[in-house]
Short mmCIF file of C-alpha atoms in Angstrom, two decimals:
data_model
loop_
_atom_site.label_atom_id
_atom_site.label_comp_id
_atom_site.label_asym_id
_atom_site.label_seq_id
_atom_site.Cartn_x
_atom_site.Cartn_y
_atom_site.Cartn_z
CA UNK A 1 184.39 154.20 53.68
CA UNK A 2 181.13 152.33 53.37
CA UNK A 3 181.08 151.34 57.32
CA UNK A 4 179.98 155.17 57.56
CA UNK A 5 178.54 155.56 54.18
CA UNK A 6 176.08 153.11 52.96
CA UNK A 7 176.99 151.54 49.43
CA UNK A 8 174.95 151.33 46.62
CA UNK A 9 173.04 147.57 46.73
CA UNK A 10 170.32 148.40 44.64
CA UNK A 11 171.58 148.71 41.77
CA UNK A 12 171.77 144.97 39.55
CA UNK A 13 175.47 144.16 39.33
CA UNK A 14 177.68 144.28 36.30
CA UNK A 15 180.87 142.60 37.30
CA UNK A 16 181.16 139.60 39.60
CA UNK A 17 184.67 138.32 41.49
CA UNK A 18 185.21 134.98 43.56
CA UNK A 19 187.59 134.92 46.18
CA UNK A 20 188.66 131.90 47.00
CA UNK A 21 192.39 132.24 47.56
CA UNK A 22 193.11 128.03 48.37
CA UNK A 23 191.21 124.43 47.88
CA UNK A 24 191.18 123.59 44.29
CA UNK A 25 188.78 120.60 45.30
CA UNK A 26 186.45 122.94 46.49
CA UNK A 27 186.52 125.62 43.34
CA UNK A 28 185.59 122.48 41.58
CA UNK A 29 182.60 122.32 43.98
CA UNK A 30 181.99 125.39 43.32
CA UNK A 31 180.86 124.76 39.33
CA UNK A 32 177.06 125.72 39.39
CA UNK A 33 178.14 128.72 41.65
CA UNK A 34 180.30 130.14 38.78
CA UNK A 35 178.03 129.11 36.45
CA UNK A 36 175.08 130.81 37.50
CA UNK A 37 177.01 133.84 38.02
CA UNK A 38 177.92 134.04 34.36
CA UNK A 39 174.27 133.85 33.60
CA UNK A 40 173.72 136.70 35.74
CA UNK A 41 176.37 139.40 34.19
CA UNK A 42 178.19 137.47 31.10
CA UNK A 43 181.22 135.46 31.64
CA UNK A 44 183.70 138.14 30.64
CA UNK A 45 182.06 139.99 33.39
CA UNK A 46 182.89 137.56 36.07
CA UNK A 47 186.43 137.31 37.58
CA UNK A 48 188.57 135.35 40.22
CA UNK A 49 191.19 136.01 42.55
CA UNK A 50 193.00 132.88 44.12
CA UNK A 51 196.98 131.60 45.28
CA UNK A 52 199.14 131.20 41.56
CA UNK A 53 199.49 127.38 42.07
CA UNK A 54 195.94 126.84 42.06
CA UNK A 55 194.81 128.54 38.83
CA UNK A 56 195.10 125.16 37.10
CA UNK A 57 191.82 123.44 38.10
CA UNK A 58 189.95 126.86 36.78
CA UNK A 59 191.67 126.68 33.73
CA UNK A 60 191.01 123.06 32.97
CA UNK A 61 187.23 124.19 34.21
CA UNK A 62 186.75 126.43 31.51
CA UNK A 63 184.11 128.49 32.85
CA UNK A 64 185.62 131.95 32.91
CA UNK A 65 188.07 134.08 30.46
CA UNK A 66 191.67 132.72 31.44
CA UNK A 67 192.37 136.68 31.43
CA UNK A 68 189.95 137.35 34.05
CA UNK A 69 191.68 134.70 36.52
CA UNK A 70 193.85 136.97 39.04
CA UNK A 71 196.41 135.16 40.50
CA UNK A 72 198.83 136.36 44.46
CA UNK A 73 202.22 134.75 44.17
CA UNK A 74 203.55 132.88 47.33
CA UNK A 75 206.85 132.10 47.02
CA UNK A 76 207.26 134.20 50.08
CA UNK A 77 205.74 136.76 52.11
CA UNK A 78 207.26 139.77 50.68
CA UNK A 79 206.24 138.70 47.13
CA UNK A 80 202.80 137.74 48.77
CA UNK A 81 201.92 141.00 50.17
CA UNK A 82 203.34 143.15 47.23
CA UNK A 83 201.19 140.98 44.28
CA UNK A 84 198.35 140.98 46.60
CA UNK A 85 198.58 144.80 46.72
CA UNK A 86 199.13 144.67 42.54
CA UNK A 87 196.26 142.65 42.27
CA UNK A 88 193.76 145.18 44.51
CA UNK A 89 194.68 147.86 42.55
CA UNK A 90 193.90 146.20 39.46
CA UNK A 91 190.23 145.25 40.87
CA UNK A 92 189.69 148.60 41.84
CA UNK A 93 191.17 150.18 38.41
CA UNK A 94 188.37 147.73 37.18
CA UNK A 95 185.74 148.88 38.84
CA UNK A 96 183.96 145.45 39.63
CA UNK A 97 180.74 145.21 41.24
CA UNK A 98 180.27 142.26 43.34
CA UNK A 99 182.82 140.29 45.64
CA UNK A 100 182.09 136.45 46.62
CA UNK A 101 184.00 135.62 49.56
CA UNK A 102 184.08 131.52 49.30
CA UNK A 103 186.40 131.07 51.59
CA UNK A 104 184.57 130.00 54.69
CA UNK A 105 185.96 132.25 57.76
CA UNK A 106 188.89 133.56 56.85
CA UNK A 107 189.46 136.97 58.48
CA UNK A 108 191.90 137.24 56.14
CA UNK A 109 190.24 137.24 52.88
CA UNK A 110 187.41 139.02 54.68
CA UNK A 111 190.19 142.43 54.53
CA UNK A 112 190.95 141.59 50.92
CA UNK A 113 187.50 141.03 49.64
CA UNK A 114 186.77 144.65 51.88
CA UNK A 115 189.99 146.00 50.54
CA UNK A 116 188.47 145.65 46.70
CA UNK A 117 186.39 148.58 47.05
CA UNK A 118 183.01 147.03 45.34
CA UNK A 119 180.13 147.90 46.09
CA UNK A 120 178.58 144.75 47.19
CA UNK A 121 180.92 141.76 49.14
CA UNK A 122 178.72 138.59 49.63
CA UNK A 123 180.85 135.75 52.64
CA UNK A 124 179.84 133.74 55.61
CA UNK A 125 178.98 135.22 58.66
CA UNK A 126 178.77 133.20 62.09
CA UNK A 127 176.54 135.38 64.00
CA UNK A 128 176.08 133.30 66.72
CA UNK A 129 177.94 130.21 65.67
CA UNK A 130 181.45 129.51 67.01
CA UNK A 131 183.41 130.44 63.76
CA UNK A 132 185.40 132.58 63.80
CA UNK A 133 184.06 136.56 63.93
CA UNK A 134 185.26 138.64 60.87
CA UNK A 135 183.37 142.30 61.46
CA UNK A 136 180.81 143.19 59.44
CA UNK A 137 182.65 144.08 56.24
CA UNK A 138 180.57 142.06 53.80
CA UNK A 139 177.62 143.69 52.67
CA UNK A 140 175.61 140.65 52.52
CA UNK A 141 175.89 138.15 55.31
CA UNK A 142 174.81 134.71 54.47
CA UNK A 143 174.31 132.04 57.60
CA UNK A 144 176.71 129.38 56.91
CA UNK A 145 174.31 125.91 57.11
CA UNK A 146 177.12 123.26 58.39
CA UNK A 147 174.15 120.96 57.63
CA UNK A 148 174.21 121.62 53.62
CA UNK A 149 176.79 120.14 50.62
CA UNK A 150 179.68 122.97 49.94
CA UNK A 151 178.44 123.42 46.37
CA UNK A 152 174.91 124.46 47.59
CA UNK A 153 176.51 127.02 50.04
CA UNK A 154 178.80 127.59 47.60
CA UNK A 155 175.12 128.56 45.18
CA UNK A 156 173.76 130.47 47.82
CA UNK A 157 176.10 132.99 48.04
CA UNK A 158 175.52 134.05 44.41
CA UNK A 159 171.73 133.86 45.61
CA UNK A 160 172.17 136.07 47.93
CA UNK A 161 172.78 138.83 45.59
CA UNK A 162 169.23 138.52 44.62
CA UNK A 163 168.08 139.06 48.38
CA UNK A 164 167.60 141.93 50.56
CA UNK A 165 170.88 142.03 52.78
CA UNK A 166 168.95 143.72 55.28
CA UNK A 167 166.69 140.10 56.20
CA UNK A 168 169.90 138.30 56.52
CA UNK A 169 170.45 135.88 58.07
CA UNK A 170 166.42 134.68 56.83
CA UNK A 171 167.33 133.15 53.45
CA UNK A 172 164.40 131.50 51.37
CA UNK A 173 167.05 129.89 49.20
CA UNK A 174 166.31 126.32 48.68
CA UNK A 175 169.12 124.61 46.65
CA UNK A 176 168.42 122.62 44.36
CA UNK A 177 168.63 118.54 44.33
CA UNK A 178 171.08 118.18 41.69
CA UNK A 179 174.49 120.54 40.65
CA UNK A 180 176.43 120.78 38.02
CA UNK A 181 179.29 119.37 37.48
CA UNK A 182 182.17 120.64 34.41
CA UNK A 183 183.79 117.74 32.19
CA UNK A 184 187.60 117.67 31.35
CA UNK A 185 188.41 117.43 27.71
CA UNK A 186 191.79 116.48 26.52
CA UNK A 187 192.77 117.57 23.19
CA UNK A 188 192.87 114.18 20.68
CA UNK A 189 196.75 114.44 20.71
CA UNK A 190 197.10 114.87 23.80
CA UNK A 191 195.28 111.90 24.79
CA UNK A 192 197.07 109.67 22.42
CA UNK A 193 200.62 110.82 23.99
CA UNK A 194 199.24 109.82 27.37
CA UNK A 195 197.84 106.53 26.39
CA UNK A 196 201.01 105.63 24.47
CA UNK A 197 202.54 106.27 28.22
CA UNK A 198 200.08 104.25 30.21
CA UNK A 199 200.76 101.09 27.51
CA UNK A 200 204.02 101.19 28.05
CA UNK A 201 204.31 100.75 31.44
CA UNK A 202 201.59 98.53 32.40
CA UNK A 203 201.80 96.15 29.59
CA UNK A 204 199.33 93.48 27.90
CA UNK A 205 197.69 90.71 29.69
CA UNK A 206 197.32 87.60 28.15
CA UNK A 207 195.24 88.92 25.34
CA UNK A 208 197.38 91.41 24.14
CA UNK A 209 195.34 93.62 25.54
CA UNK A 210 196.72 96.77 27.05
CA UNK A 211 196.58 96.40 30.30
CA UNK A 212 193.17 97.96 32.73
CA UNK A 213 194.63 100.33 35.27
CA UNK A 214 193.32 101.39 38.74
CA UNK A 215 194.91 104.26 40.34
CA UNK A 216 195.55 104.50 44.11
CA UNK A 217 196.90 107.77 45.52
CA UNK A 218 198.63 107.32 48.62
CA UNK A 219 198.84 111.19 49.74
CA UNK A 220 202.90 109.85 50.86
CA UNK A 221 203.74 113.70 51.72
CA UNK A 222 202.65 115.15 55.29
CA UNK A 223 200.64 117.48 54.36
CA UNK A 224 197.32 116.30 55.80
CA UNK A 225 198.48 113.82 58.03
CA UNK A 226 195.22 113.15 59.50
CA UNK A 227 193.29 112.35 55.97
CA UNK A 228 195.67 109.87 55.53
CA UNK A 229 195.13 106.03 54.63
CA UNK A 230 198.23 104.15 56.03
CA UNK A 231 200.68 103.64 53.34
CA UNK A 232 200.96 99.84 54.66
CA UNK A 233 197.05 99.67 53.62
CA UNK A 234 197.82 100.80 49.70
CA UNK A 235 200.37 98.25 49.38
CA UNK A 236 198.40 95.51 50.89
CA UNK A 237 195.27 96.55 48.82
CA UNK A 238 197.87 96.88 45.35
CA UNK A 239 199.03 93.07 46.51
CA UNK A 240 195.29 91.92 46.49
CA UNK A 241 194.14 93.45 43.20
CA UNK A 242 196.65 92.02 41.35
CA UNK A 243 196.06 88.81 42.92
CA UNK A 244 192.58 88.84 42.25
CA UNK A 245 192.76 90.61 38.91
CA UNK A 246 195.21 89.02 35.90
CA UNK A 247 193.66 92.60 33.70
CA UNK A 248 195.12 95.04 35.92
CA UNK A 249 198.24 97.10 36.34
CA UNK A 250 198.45 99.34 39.50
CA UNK A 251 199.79 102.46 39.54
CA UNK A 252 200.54 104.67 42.29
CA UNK A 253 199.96 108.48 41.80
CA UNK A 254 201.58 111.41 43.46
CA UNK A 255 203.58 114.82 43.19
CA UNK A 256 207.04 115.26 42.10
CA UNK A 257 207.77 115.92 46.21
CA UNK A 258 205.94 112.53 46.59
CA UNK A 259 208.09 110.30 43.57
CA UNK A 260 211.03 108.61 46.09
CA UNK A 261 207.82 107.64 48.97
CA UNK A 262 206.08 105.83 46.15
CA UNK A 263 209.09 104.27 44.41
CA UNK A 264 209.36 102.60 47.90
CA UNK A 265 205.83 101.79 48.23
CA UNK A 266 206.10 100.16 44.66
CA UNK A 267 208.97 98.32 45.74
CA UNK A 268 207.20 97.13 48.28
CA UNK A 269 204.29 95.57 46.23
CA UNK A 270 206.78 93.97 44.53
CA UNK A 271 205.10 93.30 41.14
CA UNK A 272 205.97 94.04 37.75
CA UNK A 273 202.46 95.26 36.94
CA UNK A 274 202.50 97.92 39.84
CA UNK A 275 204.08 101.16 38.54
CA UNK A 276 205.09 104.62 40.15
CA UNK A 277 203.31 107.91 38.08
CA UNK A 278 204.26 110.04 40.56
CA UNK A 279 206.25 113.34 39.18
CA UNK A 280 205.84 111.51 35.77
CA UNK A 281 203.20 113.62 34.84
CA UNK A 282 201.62 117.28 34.81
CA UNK A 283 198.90 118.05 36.29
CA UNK A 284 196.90 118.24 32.90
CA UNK A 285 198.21 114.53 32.19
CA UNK A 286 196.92 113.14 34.87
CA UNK A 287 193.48 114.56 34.62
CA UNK A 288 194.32 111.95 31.21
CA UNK A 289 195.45 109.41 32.86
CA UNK A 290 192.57 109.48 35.10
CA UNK A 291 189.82 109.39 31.84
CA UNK A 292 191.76 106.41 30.78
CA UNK A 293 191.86 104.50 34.40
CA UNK A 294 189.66 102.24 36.16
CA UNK A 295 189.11 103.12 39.41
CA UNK A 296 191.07 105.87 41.55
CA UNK A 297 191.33 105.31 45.14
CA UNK A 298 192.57 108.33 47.34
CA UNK A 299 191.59 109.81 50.58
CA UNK A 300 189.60 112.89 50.43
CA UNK A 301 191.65 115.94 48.84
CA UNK A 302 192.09 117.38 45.56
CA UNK A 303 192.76 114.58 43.31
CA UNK A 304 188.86 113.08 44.19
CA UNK A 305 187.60 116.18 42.88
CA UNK A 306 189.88 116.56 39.88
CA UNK A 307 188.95 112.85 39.00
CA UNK A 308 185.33 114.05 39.36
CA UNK A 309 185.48 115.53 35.53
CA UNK A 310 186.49 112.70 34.00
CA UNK A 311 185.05 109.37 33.34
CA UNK A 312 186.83 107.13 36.21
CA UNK A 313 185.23 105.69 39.02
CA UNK A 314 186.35 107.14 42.50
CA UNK A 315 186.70 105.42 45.91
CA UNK A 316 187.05 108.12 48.51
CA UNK A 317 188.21 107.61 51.70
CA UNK A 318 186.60 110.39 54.43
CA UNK A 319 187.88 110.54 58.06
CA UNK A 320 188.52 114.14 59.69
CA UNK A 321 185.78 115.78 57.29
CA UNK A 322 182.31 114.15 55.97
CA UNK A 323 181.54 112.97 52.51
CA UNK A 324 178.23 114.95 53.36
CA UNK A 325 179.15 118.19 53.19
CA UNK A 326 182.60 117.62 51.01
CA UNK A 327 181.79 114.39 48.69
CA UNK A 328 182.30 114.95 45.24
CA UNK A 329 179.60 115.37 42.40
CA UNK A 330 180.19 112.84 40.28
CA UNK A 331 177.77 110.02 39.25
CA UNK A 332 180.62 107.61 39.91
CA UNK A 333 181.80 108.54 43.08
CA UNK A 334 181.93 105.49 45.89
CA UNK A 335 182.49 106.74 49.47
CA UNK A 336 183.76 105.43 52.32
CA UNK A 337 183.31 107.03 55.67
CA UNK A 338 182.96 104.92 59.60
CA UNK A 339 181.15 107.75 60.93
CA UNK A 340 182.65 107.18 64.13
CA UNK A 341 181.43 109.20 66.97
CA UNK A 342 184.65 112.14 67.22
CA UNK A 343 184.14 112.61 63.43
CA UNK A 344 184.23 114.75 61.58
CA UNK A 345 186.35 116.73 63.44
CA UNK A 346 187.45 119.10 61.09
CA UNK A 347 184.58 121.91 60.01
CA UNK A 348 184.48 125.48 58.96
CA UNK A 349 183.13 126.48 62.62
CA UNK A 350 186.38 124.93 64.67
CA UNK A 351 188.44 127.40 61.54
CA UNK A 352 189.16 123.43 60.95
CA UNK A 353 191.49 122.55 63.63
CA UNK A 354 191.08 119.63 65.67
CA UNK A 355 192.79 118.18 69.00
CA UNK A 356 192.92 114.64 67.45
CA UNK A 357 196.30 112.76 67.07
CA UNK A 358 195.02 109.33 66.48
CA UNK A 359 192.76 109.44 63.31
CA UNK A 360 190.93 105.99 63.99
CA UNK A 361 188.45 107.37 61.59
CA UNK A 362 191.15 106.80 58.91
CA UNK A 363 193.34 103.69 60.58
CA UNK A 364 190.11 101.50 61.16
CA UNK A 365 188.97 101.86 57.92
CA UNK A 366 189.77 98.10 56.87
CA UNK A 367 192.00 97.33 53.73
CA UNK A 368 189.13 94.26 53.19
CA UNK A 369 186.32 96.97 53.00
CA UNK A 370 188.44 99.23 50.14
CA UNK A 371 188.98 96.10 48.09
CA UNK A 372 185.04 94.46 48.28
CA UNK A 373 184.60 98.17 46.88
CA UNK A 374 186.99 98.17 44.32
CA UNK A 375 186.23 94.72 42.87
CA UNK A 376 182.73 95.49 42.85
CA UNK A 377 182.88 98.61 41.25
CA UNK A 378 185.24 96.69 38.77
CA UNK A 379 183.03 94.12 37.97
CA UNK A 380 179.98 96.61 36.93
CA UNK A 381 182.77 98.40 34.55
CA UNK A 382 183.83 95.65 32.93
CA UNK A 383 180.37 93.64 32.70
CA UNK A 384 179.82 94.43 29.03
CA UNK A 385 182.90 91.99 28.86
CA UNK A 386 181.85 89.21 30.23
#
């Protein structure tokens, strides 16, 4: 056991792994972390281990070997444990060098990461912050900075390879100002089939023209109940863009679990050029049908990241977390955050729980607010038009 006898840190690394089991927003975030740890060992050197249903984003990312992504199954806890177990064995059999823990205090996949056997294991340590304690079973223990952007502490774990993990938690890592960000590219046919799709159901305007489409994802499951945007406010906001916009066709987004809450909220709007996508697509599609939008408009989850590699302009709505530490990369990202005195609430320190059961943060944001932002964001897309 290393706790007794001291590993081997020394030595420059061969092999790198990320652990980051959940959160495919945030392995997008983490871009110019991956990136810079294929520069250090080779990219079929550098490996992942992460939940099955959230491969997708990494694939679509392109960064590493799609062999090299390790995937736990979770259809339930017995098939959890025993692919976990599979998948430990196979690290070890492999001999890799280097574990980065991403997650951000999870004792959890603090054991795994230890349970690897490499030589060197890289995570977030609170010392005397209130996260939550996880031992000393990383080898390098890097401060968590609750005042930096997730892809720069994402950066500075891979960093931290390159410091004496004796000094921690002194760090002279400065990050730098900009990150990288990867771009999604569709295959030509693909693109086409999509398009052909997207015609269909929103139509020509008076032109002939197919049809401009903005996107508004109304997150109408309860999983993150406090992120949410009142699904009231997306129909009143649908209502008022195609009032104020003859071009447009709006189309609701959402998961196969999410299809019969957004029929509904379609039905609501009432409008033949307002549409329902939701469960109409794979998840590959709509990275498509995002590339060919407008404007998305979502709360802050996955879908504002995934949008973030391709073309369309995003309108992010922040409540429980900040767009500070969790905004997206992209050039055309639009946020829109109160920054009302409780938030955020939600942070890596608090294991991000929260007490709160009225998320003003998200129910004062005003539907008049979200539209200005829309149409103006609009306006400089379409300007060459004019």
């Amino acid at each position: 056991m290393d706790l007794i006898f001291r590993p081997d840190i020394k030595t420059e690394p061969k092999s790198i792994i990320f652990l980051k089991l959940a959160e495919q927003g945030s392995t997008v975030l983490a871009n110019e972390a991956i990136r810079q740890a294929v520069a250090k060992v080779g990219r079929e050197n550098v490996f992942f281990l992460m939940f099955e249903e959230n491969r997708f984003i990494l694939d679509v990312m392109d960064l590493i070997p799609r062999e090299n992504v390790l995937t736990i199954r979770t259809k339930s806890a017995v098939s959890m444990v025993t692919s976990c177990l599979s998948r430990l064995r196979e690290i070890r059999r492999r001999k890799i060098d280097v574990c980065i823990d991403m997650e951000f205090f999870a004792r959890a996949s603090a054991i795994i990461a230890y349970m690897m056997g490499t030589r060197m294991r890289v995570g977030f340590h609170c010392y005397f912050g209130e996260g939550p304690y996880r031992g000393n079973l990383c080898t390098h223990r890097v401060l968590y900075n609750s005042h930096m952007h997730a892809s720069k502490t994402f950066l500075s774990l891979v960093r931290a390879l390159d410091n004496d993990p004796g000094a921690f938690p002194t760090f002279g890592f400065a990050a730098p100002a900009e990150m990288s960000l990867a771009h999604f590219k569709p295959e030509d046919s693909e693109r086409e089939e999509v398009a052909a799709m997207l015609r269909e159901l929103a139509g020509a305007d008076a032109s002939g023209r197919t049809r401009r489409v903005i996107l508004l994802n109304a997150n109408a499951s309860d999983l993150m109940p406090l992120r949410r945007w009142e699904n009231s406010n997306y129909v009143a906001l649908a209502r008022r863009l195609l009032e104020t916009h003859s071009d447009v066709a709006i189309a609701f987004t959402g998961g196969p679990s999410e299809a019969e809450k957004i029929e509904k909220l379609v039905a609501e709007v009432n409008d033949a050029r307002c549409f329902s996508l939701a469960g109409r697509t794979t998840l590959r599609q709509l990275l498509i049908v995002y590339g060919l939008a407008e404007i998305l408009v979502t709360n802050d989850s996955g879908p504002a990241h995934f949008a973030a590699l391709t073309p369309v302009d995003v309108v992010v709505l922040f409540g429980p977390e900040t767009p500070l530490l969790f905004g997206t990369l992209s050039p055309r990202n639009h946020n829109i955050w109160l920054g009302l005195a409780c938030s955020p609430c939600i942070n890596a320190w608090n294991n991000r729980q929260t007490a709160c059961n009225n998320n003003l943060c998200m129910k004062n944001i005003p539907v008049s607010q979200v539209f200005d932002t829309v149409c103006s964001v609009y306006k400089q897309r379409t300007a060459h038009l004019q």
